[in-house]
mmCIF file of C-alpha atoms in Angstrom:
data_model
loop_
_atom_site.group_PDB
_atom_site.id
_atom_site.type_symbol
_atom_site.label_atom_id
_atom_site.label_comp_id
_atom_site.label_asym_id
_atom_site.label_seq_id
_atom_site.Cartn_x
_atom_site.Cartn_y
_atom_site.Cartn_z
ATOM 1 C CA UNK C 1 -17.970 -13.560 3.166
ATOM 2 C CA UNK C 2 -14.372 -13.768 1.195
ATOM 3 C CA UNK C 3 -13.730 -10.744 -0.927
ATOM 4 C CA UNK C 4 -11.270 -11.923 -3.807
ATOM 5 C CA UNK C 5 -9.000 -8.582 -4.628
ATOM 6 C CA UNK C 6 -5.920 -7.800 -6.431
ATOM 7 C CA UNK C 7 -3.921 -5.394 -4.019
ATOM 8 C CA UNK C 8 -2.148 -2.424 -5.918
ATOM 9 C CA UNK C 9 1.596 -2.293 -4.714
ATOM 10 C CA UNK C 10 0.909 1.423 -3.257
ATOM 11 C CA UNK C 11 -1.760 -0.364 -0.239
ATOM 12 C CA UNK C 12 1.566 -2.464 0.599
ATOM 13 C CA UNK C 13 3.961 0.237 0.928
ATOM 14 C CA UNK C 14 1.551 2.496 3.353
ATOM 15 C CA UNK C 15 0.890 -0.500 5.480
ATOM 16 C CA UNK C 16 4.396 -1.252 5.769
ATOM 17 C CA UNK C 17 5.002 2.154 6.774
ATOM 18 C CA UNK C 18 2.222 2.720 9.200
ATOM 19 C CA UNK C 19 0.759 -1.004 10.266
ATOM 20 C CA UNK C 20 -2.210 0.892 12.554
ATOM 21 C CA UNK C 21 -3.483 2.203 9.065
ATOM 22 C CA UNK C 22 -6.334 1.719 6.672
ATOM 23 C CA UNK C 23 -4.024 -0.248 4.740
ATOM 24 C CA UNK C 24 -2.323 -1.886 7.349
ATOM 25 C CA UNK C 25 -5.835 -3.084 8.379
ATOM 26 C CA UNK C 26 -6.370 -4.425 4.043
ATOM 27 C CA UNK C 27 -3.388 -6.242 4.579
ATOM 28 C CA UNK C 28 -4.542 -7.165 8.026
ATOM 29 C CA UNK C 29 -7.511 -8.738 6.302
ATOM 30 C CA UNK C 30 -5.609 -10.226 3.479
ATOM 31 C CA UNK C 31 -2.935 -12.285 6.059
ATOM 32 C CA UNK C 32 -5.743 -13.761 8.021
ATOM 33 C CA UNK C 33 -8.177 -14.608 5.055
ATOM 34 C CA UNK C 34 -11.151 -12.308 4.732
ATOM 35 C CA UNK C 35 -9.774 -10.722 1.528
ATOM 36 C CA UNK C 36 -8.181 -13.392 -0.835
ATOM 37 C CA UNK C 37 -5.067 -11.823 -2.600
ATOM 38 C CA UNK C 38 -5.298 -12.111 -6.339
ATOM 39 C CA UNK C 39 -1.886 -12.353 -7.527
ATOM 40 C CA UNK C 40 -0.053 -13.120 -10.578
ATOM 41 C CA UNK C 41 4.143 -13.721 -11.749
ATOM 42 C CA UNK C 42 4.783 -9.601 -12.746
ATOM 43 C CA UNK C 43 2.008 -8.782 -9.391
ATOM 44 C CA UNK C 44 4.424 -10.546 -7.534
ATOM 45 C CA UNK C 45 7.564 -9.480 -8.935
ATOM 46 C CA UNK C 46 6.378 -5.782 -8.707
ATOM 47 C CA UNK C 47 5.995 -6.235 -4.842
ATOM 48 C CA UNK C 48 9.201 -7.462 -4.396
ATOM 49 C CA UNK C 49 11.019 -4.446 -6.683
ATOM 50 C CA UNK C 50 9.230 -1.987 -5.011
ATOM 51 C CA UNK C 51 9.474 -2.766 -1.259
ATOM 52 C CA UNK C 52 13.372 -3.529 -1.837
ATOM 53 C CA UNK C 53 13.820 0.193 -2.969
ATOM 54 C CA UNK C 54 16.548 1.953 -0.896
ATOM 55 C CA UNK C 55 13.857 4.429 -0.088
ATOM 56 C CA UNK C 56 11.971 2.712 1.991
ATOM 57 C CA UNK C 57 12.663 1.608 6.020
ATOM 58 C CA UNK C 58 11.634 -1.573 5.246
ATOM 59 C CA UNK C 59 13.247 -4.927 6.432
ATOM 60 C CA UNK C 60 14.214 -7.773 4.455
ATOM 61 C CA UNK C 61 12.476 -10.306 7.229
ATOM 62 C CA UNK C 62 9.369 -7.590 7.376
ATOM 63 C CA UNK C 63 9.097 -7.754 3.527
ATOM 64 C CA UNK C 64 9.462 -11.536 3.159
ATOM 65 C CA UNK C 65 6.472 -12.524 5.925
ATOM 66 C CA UNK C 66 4.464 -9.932 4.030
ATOM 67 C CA UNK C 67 4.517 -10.999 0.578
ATOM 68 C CA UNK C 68 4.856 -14.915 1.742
ATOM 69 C CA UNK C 69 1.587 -14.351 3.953
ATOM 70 C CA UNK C 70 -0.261 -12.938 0.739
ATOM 71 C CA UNK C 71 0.941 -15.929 -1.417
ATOM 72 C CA UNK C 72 -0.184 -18.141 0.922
ATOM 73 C CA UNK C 73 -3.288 -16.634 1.216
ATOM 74 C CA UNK C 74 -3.635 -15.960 -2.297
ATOM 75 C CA UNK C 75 -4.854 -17.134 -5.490
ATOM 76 C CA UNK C 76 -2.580 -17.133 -8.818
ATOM 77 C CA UNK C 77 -3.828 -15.922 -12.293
ATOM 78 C CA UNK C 78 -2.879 -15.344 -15.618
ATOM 79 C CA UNK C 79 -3.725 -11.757 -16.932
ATOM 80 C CA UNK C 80 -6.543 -11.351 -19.340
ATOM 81 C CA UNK C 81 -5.966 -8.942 -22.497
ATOM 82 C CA UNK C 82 -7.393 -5.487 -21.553
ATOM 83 C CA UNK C 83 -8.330 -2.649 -23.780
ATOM 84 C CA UNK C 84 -8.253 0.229 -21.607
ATOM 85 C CA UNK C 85 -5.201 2.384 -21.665
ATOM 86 C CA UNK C 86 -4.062 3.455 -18.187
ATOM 87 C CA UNK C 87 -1.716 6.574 -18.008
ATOM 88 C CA UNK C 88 0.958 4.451 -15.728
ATOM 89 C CA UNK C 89 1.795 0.865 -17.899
ATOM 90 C CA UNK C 90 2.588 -0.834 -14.930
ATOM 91 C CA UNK C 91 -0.799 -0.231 -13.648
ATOM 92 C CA UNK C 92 -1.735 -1.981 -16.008
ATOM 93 C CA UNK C 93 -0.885 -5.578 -15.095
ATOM 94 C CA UNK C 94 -2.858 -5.361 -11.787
ATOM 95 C CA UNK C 95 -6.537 -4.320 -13.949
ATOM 96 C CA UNK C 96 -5.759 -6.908 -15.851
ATOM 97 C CA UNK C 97 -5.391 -9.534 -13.323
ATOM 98 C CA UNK C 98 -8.616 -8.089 -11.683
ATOM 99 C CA UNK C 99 -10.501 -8.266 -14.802
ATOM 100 C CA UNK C 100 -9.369 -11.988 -14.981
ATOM 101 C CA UNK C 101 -10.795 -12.474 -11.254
ATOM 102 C CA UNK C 102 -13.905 -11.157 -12.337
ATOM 103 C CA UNK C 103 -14.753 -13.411 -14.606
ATOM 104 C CA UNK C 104 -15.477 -16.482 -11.992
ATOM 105 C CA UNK C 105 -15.353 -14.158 -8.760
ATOM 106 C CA UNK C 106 -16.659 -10.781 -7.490
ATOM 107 C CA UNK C 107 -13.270 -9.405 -7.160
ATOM 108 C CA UNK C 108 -12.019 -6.111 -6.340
ATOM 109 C CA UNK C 109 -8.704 -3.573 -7.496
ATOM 110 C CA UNK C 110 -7.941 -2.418 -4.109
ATOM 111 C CA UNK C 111 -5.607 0.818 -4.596
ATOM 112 C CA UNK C 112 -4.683 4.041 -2.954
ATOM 113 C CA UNK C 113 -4.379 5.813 -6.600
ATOM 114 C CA UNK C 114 -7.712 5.558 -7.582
ATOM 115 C CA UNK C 115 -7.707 8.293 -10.040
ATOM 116 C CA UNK C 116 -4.899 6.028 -11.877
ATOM 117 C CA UNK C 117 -7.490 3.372 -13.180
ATOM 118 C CA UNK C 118 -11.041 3.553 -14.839
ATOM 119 C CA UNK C 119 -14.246 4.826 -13.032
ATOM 120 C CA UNK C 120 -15.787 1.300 -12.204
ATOM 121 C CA UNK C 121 -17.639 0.020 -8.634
ATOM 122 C CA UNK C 122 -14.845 -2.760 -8.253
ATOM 123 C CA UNK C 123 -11.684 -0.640 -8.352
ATOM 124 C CA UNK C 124 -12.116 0.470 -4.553
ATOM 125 C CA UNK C 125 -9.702 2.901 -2.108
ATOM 126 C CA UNK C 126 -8.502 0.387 1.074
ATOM 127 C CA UNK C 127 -11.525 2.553 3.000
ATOM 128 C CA UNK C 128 -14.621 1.955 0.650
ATOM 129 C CA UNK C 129 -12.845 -1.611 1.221
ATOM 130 C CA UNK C 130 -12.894 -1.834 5.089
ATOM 131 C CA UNK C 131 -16.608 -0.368 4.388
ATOM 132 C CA UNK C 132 -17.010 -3.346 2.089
ATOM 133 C CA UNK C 133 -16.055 -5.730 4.506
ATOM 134 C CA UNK C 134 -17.960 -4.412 7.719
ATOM 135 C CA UNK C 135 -21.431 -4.419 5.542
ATOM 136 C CA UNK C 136 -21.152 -7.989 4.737
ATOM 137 C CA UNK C 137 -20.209 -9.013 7.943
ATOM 138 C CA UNK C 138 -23.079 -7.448 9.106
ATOM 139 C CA UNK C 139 -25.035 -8.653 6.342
ATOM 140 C CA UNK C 140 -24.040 -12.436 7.536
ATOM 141 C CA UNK C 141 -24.965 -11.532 11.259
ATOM 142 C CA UNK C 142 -28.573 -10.111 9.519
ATOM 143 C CA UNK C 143 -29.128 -13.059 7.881
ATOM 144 C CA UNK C 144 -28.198 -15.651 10.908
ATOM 145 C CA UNK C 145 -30.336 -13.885 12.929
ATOM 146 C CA UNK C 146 -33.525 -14.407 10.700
#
């Protein structure tokens, strides 16, 4: 099973800082094609601000293979208009996007600040995501079986 999900900037940053991580493992997922990166322009953009911020270890070649992997990987949409008001605005862009991807795909907000977006089953920590993941693989290997 492919899990479409827009990746909150925050799941980058802790893989690039600890690759044998939960989110190491997302991105993991998201470079070799089991999670489909939802991305957009200002998704993008926001990546590339924020991993090119003098405090962080992270290098330039490190930085480019990420963000080209997820593009390559990914899928491209426009934002839809959202009504719920988040308390960080640039939060914001990345529920919209999702809420877009929902509308032809069971897609997910994958995000280490959880408490930063509404209470709703999609919007998912990069564990309940891995957990996500391992039941439909084993829901595939259930159903093969039969």
């Amino acid at each position: 099973m492919k899990v479409y999900a827009v990746i909150d900037t925050n799941v980058l940053v802790s893989a690039l800082l600890r690759w044998d991580s939960v989110p190491g493992s997302i991105m993991e997922h998201a470079l070799i094609g089991s999670i489909i990166p939802v991305l957009s322009n200002e998704i993008l953009s926001e990546y590339n601000e924020v991993l090119r911020r003098g405090k962080f270890p992270f290098a330039e070649e490190d930085i480019v293979t990420l963000i080209d992997g997820l593009m390559n990987r990914g899928v491209a949409l426009d934002p839809t208009t959202v009504s719920e008001n988040l308390p960080d605005p640039t939060d914001v862009i990345f529920y919209a996007v999702t809420m877009k991807a929902r509308q032809e795909n069971n897609a997910f907000l994958i995000t280490g600040n959880i408490r930063r977006f509404p209470l709703k089953p999609f919007i998912v920590t990069p564990r309940e995501m891995l957990t996500i993941l391992e039941n439909s693989i084993k829901d595939n290997i259930s159903r093969e079986t039969v």
